[in-house]
XYZ file of C-alpha atoms in Angstrom:
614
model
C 25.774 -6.613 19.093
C 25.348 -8.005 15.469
C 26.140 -11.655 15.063
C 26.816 -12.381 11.692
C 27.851 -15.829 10.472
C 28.986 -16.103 6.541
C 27.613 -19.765 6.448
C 24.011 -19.378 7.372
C 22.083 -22.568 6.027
C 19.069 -21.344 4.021
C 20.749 -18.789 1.891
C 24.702 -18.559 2.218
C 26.832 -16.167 1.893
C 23.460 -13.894 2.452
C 25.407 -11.244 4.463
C 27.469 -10.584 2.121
C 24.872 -10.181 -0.907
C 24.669 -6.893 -2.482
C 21.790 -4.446 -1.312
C 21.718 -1.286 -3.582
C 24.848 -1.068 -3.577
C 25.949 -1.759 -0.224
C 26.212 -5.647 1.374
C 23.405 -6.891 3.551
C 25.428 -6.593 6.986
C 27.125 -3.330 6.210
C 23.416 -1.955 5.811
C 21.903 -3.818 9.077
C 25.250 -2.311 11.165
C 24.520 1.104 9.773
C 21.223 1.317 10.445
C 21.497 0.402 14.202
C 24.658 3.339 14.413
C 22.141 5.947 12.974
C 19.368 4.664 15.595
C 21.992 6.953 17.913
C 20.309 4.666 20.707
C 23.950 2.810 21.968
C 27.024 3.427 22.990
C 28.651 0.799 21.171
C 27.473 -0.951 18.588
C 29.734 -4.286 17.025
C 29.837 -6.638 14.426
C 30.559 -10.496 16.001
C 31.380 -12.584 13.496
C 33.491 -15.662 12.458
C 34.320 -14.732 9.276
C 37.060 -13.140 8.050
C 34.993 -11.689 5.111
C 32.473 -9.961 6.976
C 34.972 -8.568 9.478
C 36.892 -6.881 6.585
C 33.877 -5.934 5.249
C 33.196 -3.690 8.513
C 36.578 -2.562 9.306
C 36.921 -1.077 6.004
C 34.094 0.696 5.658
C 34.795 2.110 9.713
C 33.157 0.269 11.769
C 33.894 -1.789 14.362
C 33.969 -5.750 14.580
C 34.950 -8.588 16.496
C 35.875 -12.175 15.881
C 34.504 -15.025 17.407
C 36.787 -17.284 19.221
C 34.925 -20.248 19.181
C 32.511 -21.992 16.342
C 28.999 -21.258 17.896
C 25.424 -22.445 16.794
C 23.515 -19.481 17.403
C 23.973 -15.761 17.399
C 23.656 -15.688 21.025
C 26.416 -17.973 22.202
C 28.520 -15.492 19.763
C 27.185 -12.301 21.270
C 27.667 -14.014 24.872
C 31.412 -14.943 24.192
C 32.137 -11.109 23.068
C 30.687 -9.492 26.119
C 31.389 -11.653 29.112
C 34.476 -9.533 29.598
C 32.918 -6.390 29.382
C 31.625 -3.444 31.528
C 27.447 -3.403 30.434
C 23.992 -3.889 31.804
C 22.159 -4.671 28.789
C 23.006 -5.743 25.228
C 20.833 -5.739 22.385
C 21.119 -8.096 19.707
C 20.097 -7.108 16.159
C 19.995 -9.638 13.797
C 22.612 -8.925 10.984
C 20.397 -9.959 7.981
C 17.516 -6.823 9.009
C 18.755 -4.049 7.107
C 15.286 -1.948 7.588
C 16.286 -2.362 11.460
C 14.275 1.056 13.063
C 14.760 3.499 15.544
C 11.264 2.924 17.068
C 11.688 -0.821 17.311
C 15.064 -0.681 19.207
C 12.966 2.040 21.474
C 10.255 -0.399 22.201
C 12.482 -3.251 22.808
C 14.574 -0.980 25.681
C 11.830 0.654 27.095
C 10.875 -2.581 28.763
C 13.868 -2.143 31.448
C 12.121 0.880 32.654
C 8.460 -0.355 33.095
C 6.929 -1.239 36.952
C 7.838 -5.140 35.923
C 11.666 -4.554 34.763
C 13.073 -6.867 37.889
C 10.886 -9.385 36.763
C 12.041 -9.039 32.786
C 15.560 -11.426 31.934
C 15.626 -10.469 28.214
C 13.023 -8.379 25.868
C 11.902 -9.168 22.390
C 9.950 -7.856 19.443
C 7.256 -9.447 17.947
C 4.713 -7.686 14.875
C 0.830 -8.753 14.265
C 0.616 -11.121 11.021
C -2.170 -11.092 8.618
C -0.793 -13.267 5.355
C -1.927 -16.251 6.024
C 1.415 -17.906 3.987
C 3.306 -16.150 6.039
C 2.117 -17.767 9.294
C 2.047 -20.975 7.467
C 5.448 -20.399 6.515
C 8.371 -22.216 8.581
C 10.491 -19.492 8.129
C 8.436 -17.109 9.820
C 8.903 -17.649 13.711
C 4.787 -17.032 15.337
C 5.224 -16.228 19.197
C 2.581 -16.493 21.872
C 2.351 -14.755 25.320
C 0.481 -14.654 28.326
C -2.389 -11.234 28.936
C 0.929 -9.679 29.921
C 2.360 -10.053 26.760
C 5.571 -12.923 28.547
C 6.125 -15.266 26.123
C 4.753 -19.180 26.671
C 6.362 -20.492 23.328
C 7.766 -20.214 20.127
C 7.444 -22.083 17.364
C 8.021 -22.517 13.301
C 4.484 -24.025 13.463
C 1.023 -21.822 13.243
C 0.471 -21.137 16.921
C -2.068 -21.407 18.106
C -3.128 -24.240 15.378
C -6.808 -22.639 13.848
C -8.730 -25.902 14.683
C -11.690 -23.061 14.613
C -11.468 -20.692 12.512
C -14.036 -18.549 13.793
C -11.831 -17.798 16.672
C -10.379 -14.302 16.191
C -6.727 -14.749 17.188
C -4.012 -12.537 15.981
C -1.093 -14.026 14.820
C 2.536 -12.730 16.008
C 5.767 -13.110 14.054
C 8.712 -13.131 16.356
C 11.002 -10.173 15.324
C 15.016 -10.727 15.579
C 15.766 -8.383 18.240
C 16.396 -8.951 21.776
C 17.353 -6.772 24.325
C 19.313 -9.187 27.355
C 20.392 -8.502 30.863
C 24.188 -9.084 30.611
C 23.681 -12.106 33.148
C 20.568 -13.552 31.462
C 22.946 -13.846 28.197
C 25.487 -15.389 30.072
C 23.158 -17.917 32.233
C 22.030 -18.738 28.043
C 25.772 -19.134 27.559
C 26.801 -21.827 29.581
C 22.961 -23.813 29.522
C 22.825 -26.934 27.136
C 20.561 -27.248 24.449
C 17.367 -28.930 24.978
C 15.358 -30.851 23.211
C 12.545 -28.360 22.218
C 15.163 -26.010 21.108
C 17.066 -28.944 18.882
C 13.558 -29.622 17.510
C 12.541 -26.076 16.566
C 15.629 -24.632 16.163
C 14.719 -21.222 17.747
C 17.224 -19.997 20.075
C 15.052 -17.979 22.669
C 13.432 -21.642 23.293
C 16.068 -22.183 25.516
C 15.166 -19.341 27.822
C 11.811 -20.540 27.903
C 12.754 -23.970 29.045
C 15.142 -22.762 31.856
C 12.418 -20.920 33.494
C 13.653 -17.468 32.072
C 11.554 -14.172 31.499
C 10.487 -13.287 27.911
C 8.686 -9.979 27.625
C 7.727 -9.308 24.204
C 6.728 -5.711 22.810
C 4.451 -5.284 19.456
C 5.595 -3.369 17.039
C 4.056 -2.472 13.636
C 7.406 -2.689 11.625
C 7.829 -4.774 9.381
C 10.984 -4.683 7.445
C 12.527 -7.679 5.545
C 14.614 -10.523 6.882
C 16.399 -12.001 4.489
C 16.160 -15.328 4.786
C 16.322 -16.644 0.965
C 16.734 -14.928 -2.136
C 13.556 -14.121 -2.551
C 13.617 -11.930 0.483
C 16.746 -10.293 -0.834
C 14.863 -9.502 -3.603
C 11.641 -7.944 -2.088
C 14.389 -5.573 -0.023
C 16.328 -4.584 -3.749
C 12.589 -3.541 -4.354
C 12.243 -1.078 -1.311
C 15.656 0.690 -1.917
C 14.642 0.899 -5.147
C 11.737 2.791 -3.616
C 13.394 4.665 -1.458
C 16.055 6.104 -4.008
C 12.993 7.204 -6.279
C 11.411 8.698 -3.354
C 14.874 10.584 -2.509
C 16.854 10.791 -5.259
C 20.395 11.824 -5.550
C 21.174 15.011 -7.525
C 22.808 14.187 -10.940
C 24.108 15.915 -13.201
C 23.620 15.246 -17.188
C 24.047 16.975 -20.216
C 20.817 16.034 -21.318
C 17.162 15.250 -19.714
C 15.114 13.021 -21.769
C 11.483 13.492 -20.241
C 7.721 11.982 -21.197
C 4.270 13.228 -21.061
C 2.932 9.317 -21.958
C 0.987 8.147 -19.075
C 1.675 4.083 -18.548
C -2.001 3.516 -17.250
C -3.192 0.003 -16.158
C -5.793 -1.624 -17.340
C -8.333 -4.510 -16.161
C -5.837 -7.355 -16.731
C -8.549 -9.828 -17.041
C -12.005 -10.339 -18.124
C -14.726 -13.140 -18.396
C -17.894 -12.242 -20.877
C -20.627 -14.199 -21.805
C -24.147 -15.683 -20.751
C -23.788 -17.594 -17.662
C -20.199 -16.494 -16.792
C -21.192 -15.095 -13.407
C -21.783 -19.339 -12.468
C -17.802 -19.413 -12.849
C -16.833 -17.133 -9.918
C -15.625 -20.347 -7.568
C -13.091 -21.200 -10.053
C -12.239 -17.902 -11.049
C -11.547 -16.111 -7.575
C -10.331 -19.275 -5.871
C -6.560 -18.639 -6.753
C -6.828 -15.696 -4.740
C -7.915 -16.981 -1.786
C -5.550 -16.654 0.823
C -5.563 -19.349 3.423
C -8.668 -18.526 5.856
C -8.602 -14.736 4.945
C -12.772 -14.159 3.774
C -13.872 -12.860 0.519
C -16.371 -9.870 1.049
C -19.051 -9.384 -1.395
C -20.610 -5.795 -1.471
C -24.233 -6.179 -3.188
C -26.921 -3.838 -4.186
C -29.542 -4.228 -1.425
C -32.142 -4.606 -4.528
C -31.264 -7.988 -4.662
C -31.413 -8.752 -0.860
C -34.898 -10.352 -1.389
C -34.008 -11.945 -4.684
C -31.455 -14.541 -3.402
C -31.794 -16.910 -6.005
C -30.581 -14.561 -8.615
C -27.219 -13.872 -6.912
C -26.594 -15.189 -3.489
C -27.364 -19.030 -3.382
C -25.141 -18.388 -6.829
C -22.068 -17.262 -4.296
C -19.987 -19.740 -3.047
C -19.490 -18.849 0.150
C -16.418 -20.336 2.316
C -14.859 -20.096 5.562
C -16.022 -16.567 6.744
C -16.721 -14.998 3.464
C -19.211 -12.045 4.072
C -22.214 -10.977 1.928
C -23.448 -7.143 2.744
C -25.944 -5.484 1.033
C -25.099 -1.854 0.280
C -28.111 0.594 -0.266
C -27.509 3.129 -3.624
C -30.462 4.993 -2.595
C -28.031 7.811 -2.439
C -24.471 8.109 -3.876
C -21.248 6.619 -2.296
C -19.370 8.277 0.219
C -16.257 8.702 1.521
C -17.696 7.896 5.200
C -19.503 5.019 3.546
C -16.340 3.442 2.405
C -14.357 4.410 5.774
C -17.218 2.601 7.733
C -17.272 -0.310 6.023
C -13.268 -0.711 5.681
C -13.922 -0.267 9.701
C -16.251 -2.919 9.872
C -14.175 -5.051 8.347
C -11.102 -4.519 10.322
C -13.010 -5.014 13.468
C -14.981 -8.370 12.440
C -11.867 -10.363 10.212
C -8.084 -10.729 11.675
C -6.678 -10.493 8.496
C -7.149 -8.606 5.550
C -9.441 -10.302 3.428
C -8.635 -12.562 0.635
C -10.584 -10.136 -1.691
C -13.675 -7.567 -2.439
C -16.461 -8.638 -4.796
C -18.139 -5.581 -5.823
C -21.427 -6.604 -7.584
C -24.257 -4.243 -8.721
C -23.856 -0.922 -10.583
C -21.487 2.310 -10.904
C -22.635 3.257 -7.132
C -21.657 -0.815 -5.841
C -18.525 -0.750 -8.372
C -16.837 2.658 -7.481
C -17.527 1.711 -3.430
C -15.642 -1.564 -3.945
C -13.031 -0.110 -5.875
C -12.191 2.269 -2.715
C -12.747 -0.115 -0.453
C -10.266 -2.328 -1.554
C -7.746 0.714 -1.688
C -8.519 1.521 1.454
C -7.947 -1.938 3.280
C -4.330 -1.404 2.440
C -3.844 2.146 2.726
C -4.092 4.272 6.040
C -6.458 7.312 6.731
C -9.945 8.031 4.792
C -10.961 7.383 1.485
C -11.234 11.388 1.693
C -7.673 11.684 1.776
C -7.042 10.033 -1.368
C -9.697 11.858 -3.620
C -7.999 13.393 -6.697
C -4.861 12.139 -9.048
C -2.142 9.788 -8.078
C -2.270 9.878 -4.560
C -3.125 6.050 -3.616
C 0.438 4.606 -2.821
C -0.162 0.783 -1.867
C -1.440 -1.659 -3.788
C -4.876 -2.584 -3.352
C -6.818 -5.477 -1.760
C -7.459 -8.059 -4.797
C -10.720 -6.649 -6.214
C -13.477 -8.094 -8.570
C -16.205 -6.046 -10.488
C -19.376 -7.816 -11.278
C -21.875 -5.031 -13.156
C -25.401 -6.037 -12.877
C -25.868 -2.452 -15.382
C -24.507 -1.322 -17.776
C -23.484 2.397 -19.011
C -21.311 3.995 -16.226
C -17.669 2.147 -17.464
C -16.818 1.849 -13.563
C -16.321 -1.515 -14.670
C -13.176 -0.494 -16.279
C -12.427 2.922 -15.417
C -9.278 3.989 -13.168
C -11.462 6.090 -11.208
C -13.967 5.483 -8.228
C -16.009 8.227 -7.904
C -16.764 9.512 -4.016
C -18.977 12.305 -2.297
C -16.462 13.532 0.212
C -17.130 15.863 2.947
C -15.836 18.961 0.701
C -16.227 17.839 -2.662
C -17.494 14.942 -5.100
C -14.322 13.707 -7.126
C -13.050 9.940 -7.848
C -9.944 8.320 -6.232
C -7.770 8.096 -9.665
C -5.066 6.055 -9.143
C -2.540 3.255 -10.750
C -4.558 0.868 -8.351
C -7.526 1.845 -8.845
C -8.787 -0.727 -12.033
C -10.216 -4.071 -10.852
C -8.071 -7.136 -10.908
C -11.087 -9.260 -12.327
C -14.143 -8.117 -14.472
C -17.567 -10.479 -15.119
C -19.234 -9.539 -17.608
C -22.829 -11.539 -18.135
C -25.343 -10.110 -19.699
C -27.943 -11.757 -18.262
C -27.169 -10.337 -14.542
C -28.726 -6.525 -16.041
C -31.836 -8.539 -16.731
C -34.793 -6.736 -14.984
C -33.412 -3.337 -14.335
C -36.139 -0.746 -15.224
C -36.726 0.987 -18.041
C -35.662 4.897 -16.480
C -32.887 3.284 -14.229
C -31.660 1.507 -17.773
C -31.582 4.483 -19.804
C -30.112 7.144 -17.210
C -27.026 4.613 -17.023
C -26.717 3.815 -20.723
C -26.784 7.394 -21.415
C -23.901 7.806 -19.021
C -21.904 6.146 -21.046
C -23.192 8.019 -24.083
C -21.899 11.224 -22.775
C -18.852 9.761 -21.675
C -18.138 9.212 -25.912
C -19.782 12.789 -26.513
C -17.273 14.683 -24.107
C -14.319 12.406 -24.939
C -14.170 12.616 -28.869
C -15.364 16.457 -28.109
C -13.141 17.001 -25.977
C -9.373 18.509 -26.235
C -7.376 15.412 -24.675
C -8.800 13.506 -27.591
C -6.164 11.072 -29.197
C -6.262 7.809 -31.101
C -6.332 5.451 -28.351
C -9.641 7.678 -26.837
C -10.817 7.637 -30.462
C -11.025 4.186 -31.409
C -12.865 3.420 -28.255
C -15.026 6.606 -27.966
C -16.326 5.763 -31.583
C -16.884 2.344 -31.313
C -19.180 2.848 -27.844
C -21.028 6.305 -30.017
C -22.107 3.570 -32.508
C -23.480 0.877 -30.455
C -25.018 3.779 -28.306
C -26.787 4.627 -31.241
C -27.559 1.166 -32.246
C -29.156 0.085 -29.242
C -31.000 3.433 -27.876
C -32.271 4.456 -31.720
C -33.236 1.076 -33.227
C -35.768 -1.461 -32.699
C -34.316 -4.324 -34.410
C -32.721 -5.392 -32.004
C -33.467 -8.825 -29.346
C -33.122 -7.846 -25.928
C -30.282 -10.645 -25.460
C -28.686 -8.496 -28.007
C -29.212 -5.171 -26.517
C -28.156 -6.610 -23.082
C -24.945 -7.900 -24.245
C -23.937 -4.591 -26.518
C -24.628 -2.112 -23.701
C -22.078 -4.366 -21.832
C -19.422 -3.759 -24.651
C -20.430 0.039 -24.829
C -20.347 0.848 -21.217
C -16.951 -0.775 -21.309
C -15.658 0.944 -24.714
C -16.941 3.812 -23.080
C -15.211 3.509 -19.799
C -11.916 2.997 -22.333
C -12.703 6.070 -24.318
C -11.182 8.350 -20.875
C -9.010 6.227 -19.698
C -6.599 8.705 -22.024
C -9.313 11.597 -22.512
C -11.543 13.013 -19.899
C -15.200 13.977 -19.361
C -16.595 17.236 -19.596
C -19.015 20.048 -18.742
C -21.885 17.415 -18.120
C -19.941 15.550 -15.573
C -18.235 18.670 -13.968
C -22.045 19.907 -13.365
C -23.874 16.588 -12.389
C -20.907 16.196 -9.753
C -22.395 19.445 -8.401
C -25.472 18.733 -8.659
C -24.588 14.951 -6.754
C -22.776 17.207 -4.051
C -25.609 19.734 -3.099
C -28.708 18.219 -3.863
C -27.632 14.102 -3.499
C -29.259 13.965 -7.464
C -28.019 10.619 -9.011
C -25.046 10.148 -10.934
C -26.701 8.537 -14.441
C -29.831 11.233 -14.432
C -27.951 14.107 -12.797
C -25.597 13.652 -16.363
C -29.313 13.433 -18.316
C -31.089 16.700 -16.674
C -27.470 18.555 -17.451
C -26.478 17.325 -20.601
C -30.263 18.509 -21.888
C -29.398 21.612 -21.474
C -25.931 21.663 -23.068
C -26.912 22.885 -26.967
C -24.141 25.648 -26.693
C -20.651 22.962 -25.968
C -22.213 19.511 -27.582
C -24.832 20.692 -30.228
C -24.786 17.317 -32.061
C -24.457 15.323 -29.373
C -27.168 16.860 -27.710
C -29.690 16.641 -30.262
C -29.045 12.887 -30.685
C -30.063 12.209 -27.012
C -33.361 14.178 -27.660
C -33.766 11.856 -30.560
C -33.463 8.835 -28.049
C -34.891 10.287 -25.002
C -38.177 10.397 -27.061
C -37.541 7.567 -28.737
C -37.823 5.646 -25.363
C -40.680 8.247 -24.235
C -38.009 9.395 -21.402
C -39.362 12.386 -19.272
C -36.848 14.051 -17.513
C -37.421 15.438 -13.641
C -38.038 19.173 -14.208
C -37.420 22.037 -12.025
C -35.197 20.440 -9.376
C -33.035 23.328 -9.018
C -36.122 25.766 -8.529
C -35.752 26.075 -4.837
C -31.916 25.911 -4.661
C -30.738 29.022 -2.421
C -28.331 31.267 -3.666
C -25.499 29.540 -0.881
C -26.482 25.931 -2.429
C -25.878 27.780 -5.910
C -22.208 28.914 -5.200
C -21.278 25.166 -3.798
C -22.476 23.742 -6.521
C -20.263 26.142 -8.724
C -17.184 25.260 -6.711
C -17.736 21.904 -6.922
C -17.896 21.500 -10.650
C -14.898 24.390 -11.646
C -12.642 22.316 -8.884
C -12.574 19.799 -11.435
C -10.176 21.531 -13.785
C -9.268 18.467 -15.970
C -12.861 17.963 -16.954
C -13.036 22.053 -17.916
C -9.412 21.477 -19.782
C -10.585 19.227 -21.598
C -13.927 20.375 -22.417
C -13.243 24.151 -23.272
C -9.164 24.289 -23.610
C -6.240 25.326 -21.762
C -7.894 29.110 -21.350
C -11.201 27.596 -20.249
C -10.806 30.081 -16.962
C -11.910 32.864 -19.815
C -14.554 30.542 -21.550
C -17.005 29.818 -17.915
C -16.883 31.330 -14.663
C -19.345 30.719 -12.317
C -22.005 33.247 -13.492
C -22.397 31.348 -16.346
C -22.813 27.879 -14.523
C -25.486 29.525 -11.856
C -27.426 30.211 -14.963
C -27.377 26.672 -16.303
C -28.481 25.346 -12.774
C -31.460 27.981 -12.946
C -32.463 26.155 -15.999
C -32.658 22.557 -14.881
């Protein structure tokens, strides 16, 4: 049974509102027939719109006698004279109403308790804190055997302490009633409680009835206002991209211009890190913490970022170690860890530290709202829900994770970043005086990271004038600040900041190339850093970047820079051929590097005798 009144108070006429072409109700009565779950399955309704609305599209619908103030006395009145044991109401404005749900809700009547059970009813964990604050979302809570002890429009229980981990419920719109249990609701006044709240299933509850409720992960949209009618246009939109209808045209106009996103906003200057509070505090959702991933270097250095945190609520420092690079099982434990300690998805991920802290946060925050391992989502375009608000704060500079739509990841078959629409951070601090410190090796290996980012992207075939105008620009302050001595070191600071991020830029339409295909191999096999793994390679590149090559010479001795020798002296032949596989998996990088025949132009021969070299 659907009721579905025309008049509904909060949005009317809602029903009847057009939903990708079909109405509302039409939608929420087809998608209970295709559930293939009833024998019947009817509109109730008092208007004469909504019946015709049915009835000509086939389906079957009943008018209401009587004027009724809930959905309940409406369903009661149709059924009293008929030949059922149980009748499940589904709410007429759920149009994502699901097969599994409707299973759940009638599998109840078979369970060791069923004599004990008057009516059944679905309820779905919360985690938005505005949505439990909202009125229009109906919480539920129940007893350890999941009976129901109230409902209410209120946030129940009320989080006097918030360090109490208690999972919200939202009451769900769908009840499953013994015949007489819908009757008994029938011909019961209305009681106070229920006037108050104006929940129906109150009145069950205050007659002494038997409420078993059944979680379900569904979530769907009720549509409630306009704005909910909206958010549903959005997932048929969805869904008709994701299964399109054939057409047929006389013409098919298509693109090759990728729409990529970019860090939509950024705060630079000296000092700018004291701003976080106000910047991040929009984003704070109700109780839900902020989590800030540090580099562990500057766990015994509190003054220089933690008593700067404003910490609220539960908001979570954790010190991440970048003694080696980040994982995929690194970011699946700590999304873990934060599932088990928080009941809601945090507020937001503060990433702060260098490529290694950035690139962790960045997956992290994809991977609070997106199921399986970080491993699963490690190559192009396969991240499909939004991620977790996410801030970058680089205390280095060179690596352009800062602004790059990649987060790079040693998975358990291969090293390769999570590139995705989602990927960029929602907030960038840039303040020069957080890289203050770092040591002289650490500093170079990361600025040179972003000088072979400009090397391989203005060498490289993808090169165009958006990669251009960035690549160039980060060359020359490259060469400014590794190849000149006139230069403060509040100055040097603050234009390695601008080059690591005109550098990050410079691929956001190009790519990288033979020096970052290799150092991911070398990351993969023997663990070797991502900033001096690029240095030992890109040494030995004369034959692909000859210019670019002798320039870093020119500044690796200007800053006296010895590079590790020998590390791949005792590599086996077995460590040789993963290393190979690793770096010509990464066909982009060769593509761009070598051409669309680079297949003829390297094979793995050639690579194993690179390695030898280094």
């Amino acid at each position: 049974m659907i009721p579905a009144r025309y008049a509904a108070t909060r949005f009317p006429g809602k029903l009847m509102q057009d939903l990708g072409g079909k109405s509302v109700i039409r939608r929420t009565y087809e998608a209970t027939i295709n559930s293939g779950l009833f024998d019947s399955v009817y509109v109730v309704t008092d208007s004469d719109i909504i019946y015709d609305e049915i009835i000509s599209h086939g389906g079957v619908a009943i008018m209401s006698k009587k004027e009724h103030t809930c959905g309940s006395d409406r369903i009661a009145e149709a059924v009293e004279n008929m030949d059922v044991d149980i009748v499940v109401n589904v709410q007429g404005d759920e149009p994502f109403t699901d097969r599994e749900s409707l299973e759940k809700v009638l599998s109840v009547f078979y369970e060791e308790d069923s004599d004990k059970i008057d009516l059944a009813s679905l309820m779905t964990p919360m985690e938005d804190w505005d949505d439990i604050m909202n009125p229009n979302s109906v919480k539920v809570i129940v007893d350890e055997n999941n009976y129901a002890l109230y409902f209410s429009r209120a946030p129940i229980p009320y989080p006097r302490d918030r360090e109490i981990n208690h999972t919200y419920h939202k009451h769900k719109g769908v009840y499953a009633f013994r015949k007489q249990a819908i009757l008994d609701f029938y011909h019961l006044s209305m009681r106070s409680l229920e006037a108050s709240e104006k929940i129906e299933c109150i009145r069950y509850l205050e007659y002494g009835k038997n409420i078993k409720m059944v979680e379900t992960q569904h979530e769907g949209v009720e549509i409630d206002t306009p704005e909910d009618l909206e958010r549903a246009k959005k997932i048929i939109n969805k869904e008709n991209l994701l299964n399109p209808k054939p057409v047929t045209a006389t013409k098919v106009i298509t693109s090759n211009h990728r729409n990529f996103p970019m860090v939509p906003k950024v705060v630079f200057g000296e000092g700018c890190f004291n701003q976080i509070q106000e910047i991040i505090s929009p984003e704070r959702n109700g109780v839900a913490p902020f989590i800030y991933l540090i580099d562990s270097v500057f766990e015994n250095n509190p003054s220089f970022i933690e008593e700067r945190i404003p910490l609220l609520y539960t908001d979570e420092i954790i010190y991440i170690s970048t003694a080696e690079e980040p994982k995929t099982s690194q970011v699946d434990m700590i999304v873990s860890k934060i599932k088990d300690n928080y009941q809601y998805i945090p507020s937001g991920i503060i990433g702060i530290g260098g490529g290694s802290i950035l690139d962790l946060s960045k997956a992290v925050a994809i991977m609070l709202s997106n199921p399986g391992s970080a491993a699963d989502y490690q190559g192009w375009d396969l991240v499909k829900n939004k991620a977790v608000y996410h801030v970058g704060i680089p205390t280095i500079s060179g690596t352009g994770a800062e602004v790059s739509r990649t987060t790079v990841l040693t998975g358990p078959e291969r090293k390769l970043g999570i590139n995705s629409d989602f990927t960029p951070f929602d907030q960038v601090i840039l303040d020069p005086t957080l890289i203050n410190g770092v040591p002289k090796d650490q500093w170079f290996y990361t600025g040179m990271d972003c000088y072979i980012h400009c090397v391989e992207s203005l060498d490289g075939t993808y090169l165009n004038a958006f990669s251009q105008s960035y690549g160039e620009k980060a060359l020359d302050l490259c060469k400014e600040i590794f190849l000149e001595n006139n230069l403060t070191k509040e100055d040097i600071d603050a234009k390695l900041m601008m080059a690591s991020w005109h550098g990050g830029m410079s691929i956001a339409y190009s790519q990288v190339g033979v020096a970052h295909a290799m150092s991911y191999g070398l990351a993969y096999v023997l663990g070797t850093k991502h900033g001096i793994g690029n240095c030992i390679v890109f040494d030995k590149l004369e034959e692909y970047y000859p210019k670019g090559v002798a320039v870093f010479k020119q500044m690796k001795e200007f800053h006296d820079i010895k590079l590790p020798q020998g590390i791949c002296a005792d590599v086996t032949e077995e460590q040789l051929n993963v290393m190979t596989k690793v770096a010509l998996s990464l066909e982009p990088l060769w593509e761009n590097a070598l051409g669309c025949d680079w297949k003829s132009k390297i094979n793995a021969d050639k690579l194993k005798e690179i390695y030898r070299s280094l």
